[in-house]
Tab-separated table of C-alpha atoms in Angstrom:
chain	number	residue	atom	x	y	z
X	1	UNK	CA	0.000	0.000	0.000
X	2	UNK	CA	1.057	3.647	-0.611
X	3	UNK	CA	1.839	5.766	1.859
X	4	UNK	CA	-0.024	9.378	1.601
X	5	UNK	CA	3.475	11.540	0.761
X	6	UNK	CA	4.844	8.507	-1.746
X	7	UNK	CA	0.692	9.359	-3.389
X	8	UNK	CA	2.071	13.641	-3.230
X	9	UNK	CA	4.772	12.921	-4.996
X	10	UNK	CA	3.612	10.435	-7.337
X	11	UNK	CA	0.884	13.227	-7.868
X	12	UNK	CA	3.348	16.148	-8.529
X	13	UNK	CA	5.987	13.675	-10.926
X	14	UNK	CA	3.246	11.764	-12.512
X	15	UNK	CA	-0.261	13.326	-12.225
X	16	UNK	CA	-2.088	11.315	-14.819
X	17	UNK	CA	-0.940	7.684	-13.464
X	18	UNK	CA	-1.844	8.585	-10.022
X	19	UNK	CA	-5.268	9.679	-11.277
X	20	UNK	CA	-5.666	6.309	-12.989
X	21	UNK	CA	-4.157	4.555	-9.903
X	22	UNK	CA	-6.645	5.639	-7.653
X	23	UNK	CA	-9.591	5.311	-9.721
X	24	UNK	CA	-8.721	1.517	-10.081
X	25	UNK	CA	-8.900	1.123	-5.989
X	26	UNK	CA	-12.406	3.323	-5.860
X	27	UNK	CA	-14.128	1.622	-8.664
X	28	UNK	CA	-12.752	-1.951	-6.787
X	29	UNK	CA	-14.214	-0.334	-3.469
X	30	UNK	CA	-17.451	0.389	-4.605
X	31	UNK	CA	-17.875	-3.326	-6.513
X	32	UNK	CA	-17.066	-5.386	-3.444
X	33	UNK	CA	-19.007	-3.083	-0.790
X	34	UNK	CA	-21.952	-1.650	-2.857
X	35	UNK	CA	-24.602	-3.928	-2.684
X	36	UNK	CA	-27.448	-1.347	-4.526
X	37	UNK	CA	-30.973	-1.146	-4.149
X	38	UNK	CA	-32.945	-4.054	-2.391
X	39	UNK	CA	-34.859	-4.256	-5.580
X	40	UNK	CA	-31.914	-4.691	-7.984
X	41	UNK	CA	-31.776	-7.897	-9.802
X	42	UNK	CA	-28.037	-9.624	-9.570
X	43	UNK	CA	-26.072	-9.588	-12.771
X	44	UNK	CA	-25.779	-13.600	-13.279
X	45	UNK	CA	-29.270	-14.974	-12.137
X	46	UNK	CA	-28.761	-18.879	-11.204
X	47	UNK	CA	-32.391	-19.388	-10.831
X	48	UNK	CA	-32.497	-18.576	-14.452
X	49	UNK	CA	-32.705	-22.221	-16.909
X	50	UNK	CA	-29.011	-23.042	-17.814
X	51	UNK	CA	-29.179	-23.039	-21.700
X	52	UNK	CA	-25.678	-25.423	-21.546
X	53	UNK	CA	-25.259	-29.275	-21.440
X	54	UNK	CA	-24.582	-28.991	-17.762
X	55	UNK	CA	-27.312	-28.762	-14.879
X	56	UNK	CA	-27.516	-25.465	-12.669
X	57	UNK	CA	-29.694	-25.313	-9.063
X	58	UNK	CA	-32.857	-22.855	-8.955
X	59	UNK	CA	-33.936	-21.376	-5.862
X	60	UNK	CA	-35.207	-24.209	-4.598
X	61	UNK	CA	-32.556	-26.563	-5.010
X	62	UNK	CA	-34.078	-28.488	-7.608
X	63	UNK	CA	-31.541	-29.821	-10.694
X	64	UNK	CA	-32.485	-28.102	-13.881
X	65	UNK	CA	-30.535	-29.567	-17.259
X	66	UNK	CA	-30.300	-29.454	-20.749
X	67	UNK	CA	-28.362	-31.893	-21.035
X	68	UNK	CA	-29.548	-34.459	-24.209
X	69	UNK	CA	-31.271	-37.428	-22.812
X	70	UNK	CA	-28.770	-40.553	-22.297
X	71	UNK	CA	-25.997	-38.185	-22.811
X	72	UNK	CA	-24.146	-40.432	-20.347
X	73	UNK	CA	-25.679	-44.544	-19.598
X	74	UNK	CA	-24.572	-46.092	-16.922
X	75	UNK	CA	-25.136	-50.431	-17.609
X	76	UNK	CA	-25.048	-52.931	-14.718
X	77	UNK	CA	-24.452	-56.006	-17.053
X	78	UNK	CA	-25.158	-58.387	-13.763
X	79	UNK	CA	-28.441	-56.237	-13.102
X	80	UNK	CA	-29.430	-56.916	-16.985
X	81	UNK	CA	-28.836	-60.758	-17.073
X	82	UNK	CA	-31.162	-60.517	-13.639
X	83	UNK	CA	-33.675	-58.519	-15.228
X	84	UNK	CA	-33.478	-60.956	-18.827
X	85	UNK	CA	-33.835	-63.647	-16.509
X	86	UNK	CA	-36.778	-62.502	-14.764
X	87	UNK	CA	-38.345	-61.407	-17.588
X	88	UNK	CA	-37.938	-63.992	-20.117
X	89	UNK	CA	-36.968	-61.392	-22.842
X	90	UNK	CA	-34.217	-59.753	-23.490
X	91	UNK	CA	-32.609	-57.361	-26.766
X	92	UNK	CA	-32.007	-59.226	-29.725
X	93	UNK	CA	-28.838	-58.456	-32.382
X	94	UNK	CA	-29.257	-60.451	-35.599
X	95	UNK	CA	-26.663	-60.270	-38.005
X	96	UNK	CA	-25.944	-61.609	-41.304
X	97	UNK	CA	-23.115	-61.490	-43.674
X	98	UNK	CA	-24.778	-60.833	-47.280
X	99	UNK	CA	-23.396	-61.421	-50.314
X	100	UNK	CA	-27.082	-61.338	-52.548
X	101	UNK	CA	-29.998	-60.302	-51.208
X	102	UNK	CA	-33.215	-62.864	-51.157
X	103	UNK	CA	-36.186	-61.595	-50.660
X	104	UNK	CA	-37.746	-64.891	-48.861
X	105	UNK	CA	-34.541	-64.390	-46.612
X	106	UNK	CA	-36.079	-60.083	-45.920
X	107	UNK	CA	-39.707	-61.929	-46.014
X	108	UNK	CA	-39.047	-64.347	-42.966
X	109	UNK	CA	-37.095	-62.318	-40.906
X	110	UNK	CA	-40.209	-59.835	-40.353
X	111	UNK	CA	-42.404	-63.054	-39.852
X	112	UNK	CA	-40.337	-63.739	-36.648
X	113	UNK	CA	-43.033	-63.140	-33.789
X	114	UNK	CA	-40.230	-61.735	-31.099
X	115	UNK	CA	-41.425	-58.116	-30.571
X	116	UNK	CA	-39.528	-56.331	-33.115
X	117	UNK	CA	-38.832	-53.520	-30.875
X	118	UNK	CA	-36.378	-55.606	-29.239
X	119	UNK	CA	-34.354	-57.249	-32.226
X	120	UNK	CA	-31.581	-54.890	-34.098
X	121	UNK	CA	-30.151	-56.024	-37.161
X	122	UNK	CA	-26.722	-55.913	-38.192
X	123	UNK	CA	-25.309	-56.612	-42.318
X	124	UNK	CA	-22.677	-56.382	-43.873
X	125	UNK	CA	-21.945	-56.422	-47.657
X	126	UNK	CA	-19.207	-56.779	-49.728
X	127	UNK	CA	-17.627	-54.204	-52.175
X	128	UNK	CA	-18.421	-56.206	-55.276
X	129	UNK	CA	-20.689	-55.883	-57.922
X	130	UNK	CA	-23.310	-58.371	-56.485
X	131	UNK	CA	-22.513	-56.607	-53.254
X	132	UNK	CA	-23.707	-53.260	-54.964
X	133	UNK	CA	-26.589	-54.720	-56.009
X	134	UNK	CA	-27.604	-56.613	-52.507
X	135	UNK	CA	-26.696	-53.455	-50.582
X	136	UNK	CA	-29.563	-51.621	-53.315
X	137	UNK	CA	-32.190	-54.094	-52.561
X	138	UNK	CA	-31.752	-54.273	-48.559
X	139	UNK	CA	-31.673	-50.475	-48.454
X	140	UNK	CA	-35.406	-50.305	-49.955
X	141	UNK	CA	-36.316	-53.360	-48.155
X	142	UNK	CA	-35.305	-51.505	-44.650
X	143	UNK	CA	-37.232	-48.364	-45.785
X	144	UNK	CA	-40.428	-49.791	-46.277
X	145	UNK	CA	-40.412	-52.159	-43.060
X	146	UNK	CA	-39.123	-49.020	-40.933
X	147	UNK	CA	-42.003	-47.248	-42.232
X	148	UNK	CA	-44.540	-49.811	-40.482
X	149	UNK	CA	-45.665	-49.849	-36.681
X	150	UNK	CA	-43.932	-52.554	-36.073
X	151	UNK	CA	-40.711	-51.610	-36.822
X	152	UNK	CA	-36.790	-53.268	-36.040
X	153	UNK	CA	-35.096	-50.949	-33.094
X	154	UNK	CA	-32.088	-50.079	-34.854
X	155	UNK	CA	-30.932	-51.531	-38.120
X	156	UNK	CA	-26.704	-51.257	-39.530
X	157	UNK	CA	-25.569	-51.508	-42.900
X	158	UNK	CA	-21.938	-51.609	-43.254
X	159	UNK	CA	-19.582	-52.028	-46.306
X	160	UNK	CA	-16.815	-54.636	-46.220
X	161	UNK	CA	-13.445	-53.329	-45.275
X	162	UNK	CA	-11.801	-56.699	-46.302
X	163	UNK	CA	-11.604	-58.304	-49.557
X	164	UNK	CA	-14.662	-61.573	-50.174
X	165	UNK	CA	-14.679	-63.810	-52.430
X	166	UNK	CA	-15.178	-62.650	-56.057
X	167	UNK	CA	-18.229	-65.824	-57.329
X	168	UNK	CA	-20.648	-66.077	-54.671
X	169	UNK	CA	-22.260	-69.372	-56.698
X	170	UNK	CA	-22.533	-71.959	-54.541
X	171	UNK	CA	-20.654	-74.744	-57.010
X	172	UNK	CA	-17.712	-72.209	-56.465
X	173	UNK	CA	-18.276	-71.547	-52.743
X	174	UNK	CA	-18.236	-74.815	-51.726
X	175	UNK	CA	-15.008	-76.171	-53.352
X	176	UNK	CA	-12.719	-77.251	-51.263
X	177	UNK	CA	-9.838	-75.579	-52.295
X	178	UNK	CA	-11.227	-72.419	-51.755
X	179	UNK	CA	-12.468	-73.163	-48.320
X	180	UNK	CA	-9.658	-72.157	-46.506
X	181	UNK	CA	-9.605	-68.020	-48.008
X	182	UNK	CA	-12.914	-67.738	-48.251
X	183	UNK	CA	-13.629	-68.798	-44.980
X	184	UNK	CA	-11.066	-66.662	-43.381
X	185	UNK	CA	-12.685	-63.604	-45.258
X	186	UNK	CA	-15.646	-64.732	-43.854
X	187	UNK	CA	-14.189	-64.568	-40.342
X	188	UNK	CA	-12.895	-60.958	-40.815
X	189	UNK	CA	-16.662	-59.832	-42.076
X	190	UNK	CA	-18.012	-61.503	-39.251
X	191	UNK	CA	-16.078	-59.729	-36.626
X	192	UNK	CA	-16.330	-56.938	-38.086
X	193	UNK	CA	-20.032	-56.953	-38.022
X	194	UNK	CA	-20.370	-58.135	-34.408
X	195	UNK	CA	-17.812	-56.048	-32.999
X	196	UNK	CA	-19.459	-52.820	-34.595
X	197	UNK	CA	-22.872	-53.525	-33.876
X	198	UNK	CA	-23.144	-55.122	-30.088
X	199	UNK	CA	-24.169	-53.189	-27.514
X	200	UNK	CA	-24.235	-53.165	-23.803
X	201	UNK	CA	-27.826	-53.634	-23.851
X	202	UNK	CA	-27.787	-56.786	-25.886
X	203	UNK	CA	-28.287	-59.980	-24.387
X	204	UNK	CA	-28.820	-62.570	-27.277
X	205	UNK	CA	-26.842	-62.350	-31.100
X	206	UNK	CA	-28.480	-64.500	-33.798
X	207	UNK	CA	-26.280	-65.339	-36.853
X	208	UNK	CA	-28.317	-65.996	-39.423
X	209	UNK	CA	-27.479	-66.593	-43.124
X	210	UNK	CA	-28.627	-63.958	-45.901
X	211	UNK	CA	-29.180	-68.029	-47.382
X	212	UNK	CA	-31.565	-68.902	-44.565
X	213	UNK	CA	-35.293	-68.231	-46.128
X	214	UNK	CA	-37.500	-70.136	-43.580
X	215	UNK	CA	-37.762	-70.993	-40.450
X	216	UNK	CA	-40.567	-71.359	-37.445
X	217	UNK	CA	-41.538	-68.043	-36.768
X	218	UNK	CA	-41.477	-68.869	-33.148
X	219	UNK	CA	-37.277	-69.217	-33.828
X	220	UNK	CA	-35.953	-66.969	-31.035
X	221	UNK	CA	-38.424	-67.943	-28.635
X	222	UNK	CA	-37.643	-71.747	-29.438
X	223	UNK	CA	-33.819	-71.051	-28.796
X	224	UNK	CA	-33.717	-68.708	-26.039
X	225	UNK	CA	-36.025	-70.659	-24.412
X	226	UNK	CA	-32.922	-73.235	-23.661
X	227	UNK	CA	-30.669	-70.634	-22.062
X	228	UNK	CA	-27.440	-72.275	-23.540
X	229	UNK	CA	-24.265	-70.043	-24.049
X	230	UNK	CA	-24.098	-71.452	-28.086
X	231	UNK	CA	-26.681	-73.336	-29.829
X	232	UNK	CA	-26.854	-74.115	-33.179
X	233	UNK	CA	-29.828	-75.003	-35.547
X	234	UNK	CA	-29.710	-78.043	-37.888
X	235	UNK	CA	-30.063	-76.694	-41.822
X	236	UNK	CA	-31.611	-78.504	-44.249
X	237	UNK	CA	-32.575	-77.833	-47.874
X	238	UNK	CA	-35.736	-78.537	-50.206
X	239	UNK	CA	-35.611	-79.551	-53.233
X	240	UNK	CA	-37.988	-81.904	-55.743
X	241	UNK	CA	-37.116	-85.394	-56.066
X	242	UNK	CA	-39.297	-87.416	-58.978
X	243	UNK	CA	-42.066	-84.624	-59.000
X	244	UNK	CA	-42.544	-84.832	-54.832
X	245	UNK	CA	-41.130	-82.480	-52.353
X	246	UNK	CA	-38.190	-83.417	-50.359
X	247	UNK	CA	-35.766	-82.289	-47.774
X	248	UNK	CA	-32.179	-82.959	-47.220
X	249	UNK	CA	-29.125	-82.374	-44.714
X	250	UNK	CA	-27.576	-79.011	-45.790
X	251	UNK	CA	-24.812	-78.008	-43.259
X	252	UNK	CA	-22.032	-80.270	-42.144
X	253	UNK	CA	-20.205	-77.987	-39.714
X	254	UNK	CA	-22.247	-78.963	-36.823
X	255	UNK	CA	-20.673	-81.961	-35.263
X	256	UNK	CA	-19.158	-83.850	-32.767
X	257	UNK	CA	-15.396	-84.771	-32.352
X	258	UNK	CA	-13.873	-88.344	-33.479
X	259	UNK	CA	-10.770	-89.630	-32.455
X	260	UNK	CA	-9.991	-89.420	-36.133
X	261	UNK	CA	-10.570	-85.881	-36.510
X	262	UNK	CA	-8.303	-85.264	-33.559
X	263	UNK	CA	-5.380	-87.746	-34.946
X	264	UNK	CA	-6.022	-85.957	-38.657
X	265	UNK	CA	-5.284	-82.373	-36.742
X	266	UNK	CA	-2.431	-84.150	-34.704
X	267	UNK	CA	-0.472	-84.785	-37.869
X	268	UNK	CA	-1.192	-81.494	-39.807
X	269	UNK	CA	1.003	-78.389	-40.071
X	270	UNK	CA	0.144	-75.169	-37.954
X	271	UNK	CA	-1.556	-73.411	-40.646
X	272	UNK	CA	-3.773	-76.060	-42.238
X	273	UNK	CA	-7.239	-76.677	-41.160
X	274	UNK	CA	-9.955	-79.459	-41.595
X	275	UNK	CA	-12.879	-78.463	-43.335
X	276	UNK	CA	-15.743	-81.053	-42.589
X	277	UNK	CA	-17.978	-82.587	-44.982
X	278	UNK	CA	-15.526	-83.427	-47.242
X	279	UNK	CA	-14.744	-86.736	-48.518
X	280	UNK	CA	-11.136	-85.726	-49.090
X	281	UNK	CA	-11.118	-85.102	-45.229
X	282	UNK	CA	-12.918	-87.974	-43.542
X	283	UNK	CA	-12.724	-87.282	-40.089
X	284	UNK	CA	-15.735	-89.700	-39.354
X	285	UNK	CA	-17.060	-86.928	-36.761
X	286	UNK	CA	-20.789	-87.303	-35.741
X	287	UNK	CA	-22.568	-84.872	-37.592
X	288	UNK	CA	-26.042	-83.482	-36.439
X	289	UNK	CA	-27.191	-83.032	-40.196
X	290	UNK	CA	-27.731	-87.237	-39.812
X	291	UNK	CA	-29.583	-86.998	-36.437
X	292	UNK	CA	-32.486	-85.391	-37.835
X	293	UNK	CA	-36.131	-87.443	-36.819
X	294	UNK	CA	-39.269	-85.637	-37.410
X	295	UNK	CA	-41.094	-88.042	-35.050
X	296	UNK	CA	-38.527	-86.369	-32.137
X	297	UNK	CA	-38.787	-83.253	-30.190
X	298	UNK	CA	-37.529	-80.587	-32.165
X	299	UNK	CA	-36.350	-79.406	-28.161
X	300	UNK	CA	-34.113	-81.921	-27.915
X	301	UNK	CA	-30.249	-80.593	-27.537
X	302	UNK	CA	-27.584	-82.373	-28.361
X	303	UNK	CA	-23.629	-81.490	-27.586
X	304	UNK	CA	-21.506	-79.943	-30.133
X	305	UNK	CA	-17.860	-79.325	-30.976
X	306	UNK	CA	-18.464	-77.628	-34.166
X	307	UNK	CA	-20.978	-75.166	-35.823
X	308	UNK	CA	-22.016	-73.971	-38.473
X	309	UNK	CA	-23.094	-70.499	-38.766
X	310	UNK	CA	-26.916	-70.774	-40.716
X	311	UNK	CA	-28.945	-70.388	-37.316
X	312	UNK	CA	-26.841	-69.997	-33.978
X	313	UNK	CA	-27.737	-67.841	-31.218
X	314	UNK	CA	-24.889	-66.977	-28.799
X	315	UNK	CA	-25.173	-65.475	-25.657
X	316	UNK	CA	-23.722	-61.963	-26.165
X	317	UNK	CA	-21.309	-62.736	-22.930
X	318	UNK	CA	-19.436	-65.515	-24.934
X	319	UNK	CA	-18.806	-62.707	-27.420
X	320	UNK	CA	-17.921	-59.984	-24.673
X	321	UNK	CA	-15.311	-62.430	-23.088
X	322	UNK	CA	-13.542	-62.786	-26.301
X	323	UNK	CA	-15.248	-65.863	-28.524
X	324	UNK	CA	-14.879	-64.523	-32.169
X	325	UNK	CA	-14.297	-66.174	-35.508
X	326	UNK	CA	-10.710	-67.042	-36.224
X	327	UNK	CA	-9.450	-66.160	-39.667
X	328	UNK	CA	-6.510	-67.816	-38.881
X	329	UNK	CA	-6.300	-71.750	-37.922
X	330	UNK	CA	-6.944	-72.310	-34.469
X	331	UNK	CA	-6.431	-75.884	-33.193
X	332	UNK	CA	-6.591	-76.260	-37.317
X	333	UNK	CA	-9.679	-74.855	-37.542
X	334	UNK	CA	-11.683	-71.658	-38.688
X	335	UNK	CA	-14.173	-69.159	-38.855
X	336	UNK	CA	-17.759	-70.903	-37.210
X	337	UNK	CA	-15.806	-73.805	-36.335
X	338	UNK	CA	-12.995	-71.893	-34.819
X	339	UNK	CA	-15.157	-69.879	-33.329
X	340	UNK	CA	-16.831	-73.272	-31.089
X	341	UNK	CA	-13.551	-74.192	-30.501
X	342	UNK	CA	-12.967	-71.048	-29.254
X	343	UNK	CA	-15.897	-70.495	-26.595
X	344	UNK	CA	-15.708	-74.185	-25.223
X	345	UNK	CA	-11.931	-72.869	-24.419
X	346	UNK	CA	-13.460	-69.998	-22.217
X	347	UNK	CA	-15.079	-72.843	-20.685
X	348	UNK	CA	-18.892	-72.460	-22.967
X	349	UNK	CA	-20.507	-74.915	-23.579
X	350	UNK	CA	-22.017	-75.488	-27.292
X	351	UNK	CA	-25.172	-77.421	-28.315
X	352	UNK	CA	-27.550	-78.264	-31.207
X	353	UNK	CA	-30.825	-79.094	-31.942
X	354	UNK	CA	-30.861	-81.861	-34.512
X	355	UNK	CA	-34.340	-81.852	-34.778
X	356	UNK	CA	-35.645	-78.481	-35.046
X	357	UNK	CA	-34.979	-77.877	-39.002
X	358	UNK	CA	-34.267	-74.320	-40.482
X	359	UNK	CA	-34.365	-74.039	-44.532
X	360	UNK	CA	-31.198	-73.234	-46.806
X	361	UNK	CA	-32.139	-71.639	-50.147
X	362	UNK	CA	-31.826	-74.255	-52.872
X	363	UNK	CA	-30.095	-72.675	-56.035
């Protein structure tokens, strides 16, 4: 502080920074001591509605935001397996790798009588030219069901990021030299799909084939009913056989391990893989394609090693504690298969229902 003859003297040398000196400490004086008329509103009213993200108090201490809803969520993931549980119903994520677009596939997915509100779908379609095409066809086909009452909760179309196989004909598919790259693209598409599309709040993903065009429409009830970690459907195919209508076992990659497929994968290189339902590979595994009875109950479960990946329902915790589909070989083998492999590893167990039939597309 100044003392009153340094002020003199700073008066006489410097008259015009004194001046400004001292007007700084009145106008201070007057801001911190002044407080005005009873009746004069403050300068920053608090009580007034915050027009930020963040909440402000009013007078009476009550919170007042702005903030968009579910700006932050908070999940309990124990609280929402207790609540699934008690419920009987929980969110559904369906995904399916498409190549071509079917419209029986589009047709029987809205037939499914889960409440629609709690299924999500997730695609994903290659950058080819039948890709372009599929990804034309689904896009009008998810506008006009989105435009109904009943509509899907959320829906996800993503391209490919990874390169797929260039003929998607299923002579070409299916040959076995071309199992072991197409299948590992596969793999990549597939977690690429899930990864991008589950959320906290899901509790059950269904992968289901863009190939798949019928099934019960009662499907996820059927499955979730059993509360397994992995179950898998058993696919079969019609087709016309002398003029009548007939059905047949379509995929092999459900099955149950041999001591021959284990002593086949004990005596192959590190980065070869068996590919079942090959007669080049004869593994003599148990396959649930052969188990089929209609006189049984389609409920029945039986105990995998393998699956496929036409109908399989996984609990979305075998996901979240790291089952995916190996594009690599993994115990020698890949993608749906790995992918088995994988989750009985984290201690899963995987089942199928060889009697409860879902329908392949017959080319």
């Amino acid at each position: 502080m100044l003392s009153t003859k340094k002020i003199a003297l700073l008066l006489r040398r410097k008259p015009l920074a004194a001046v400004g000196f001292v007007a700084f400490f009145v106008t201070v004086f007057l801001f911190v001591f002044s407080t005005g008329p009873a009746t004069t509103k403050p300068r920053y009213s608090y009580a007034k509605k915050n027009t930020g993200w963040f909440a402000q108090k009013n007078r009476d201490s009550k919170i007042v935001t702005n903030m968009p809803k579910e700006h932050i969520a908070h999940y309990d993931l124990n609280a929402l397996s207790e609540s699934v549980k008690a419920s009987g119903r929980g969110e559904v994520l369906i995904l399916t790798p498409m190549a071509k677009f079917l419209p029986e596939y589009w047709q029987n997915l809205n037939k499914l009588t889960y409440p629609h509100n709690l299924i999500s779908l997730g695609f994903i379609v290659p950058r080819t030219a039948e890709g372009d095409q599929a990804l034309k066809q689904l896009e009008q086909a998810v506008k006009t069901a989105q435009s109904k009452p009943h509509k899907f909760k959320k829906i996800t179309i993503l391209r490919q990021d990874t390169e797929s196989l260039g003929s998607q004909l299923e002579k070409d598919r299916h040959a076995l030299a071309a199992q072991k790259e197409r299948r590992s693209m596969m793999a990549l598409a597939r977690n690429s799909l899930l990864f991008t599309t589950i959320a906290p709040a899901t509790t059950w993903v269904l992968w289901l084939d863009a190939d798949i065009v019928e099934t019960p429409t009662s499907l996820l009830e059927d499955m979730i009913m059993h509360d397994k970690p992995v179950l898998s459907c058993n696919v079969y195919q019609r087709y016309t056989e002398n003029g009548e209508p007939a059905i047949r076992p379509y995929d092999f990659n459900n099955w149950v391990e041999s001591e021959e497929g284990l002593r086949i994968a004990s005596e192959m290189a590190d980065d070869e893989i068996i590919v079942e339902g090959y007669s080049e590979i004869a593994t003599y595994r148990a396959l649930m394609a052969h188990f089929y009875n209609a006189d049984e109950n389609p409920s029945t479960l039986m105990e995998l090693d393998g699956v496929g990946g036409g109908a399989v329902l996984v609990n979305a915790d075998v996901h979240r504690d790291g089952a995916m589909f190996p594009s690599f070989p993994f115990y020698h083998l890949i993608e749906t298969e790995g992918f088995a492999k994988m989750a009985k590893r984290l201690g899963y167990e995987v089942f199928g229902m060889p009697h409860y039939l879902v329908y392949h597309h017959n080319e």
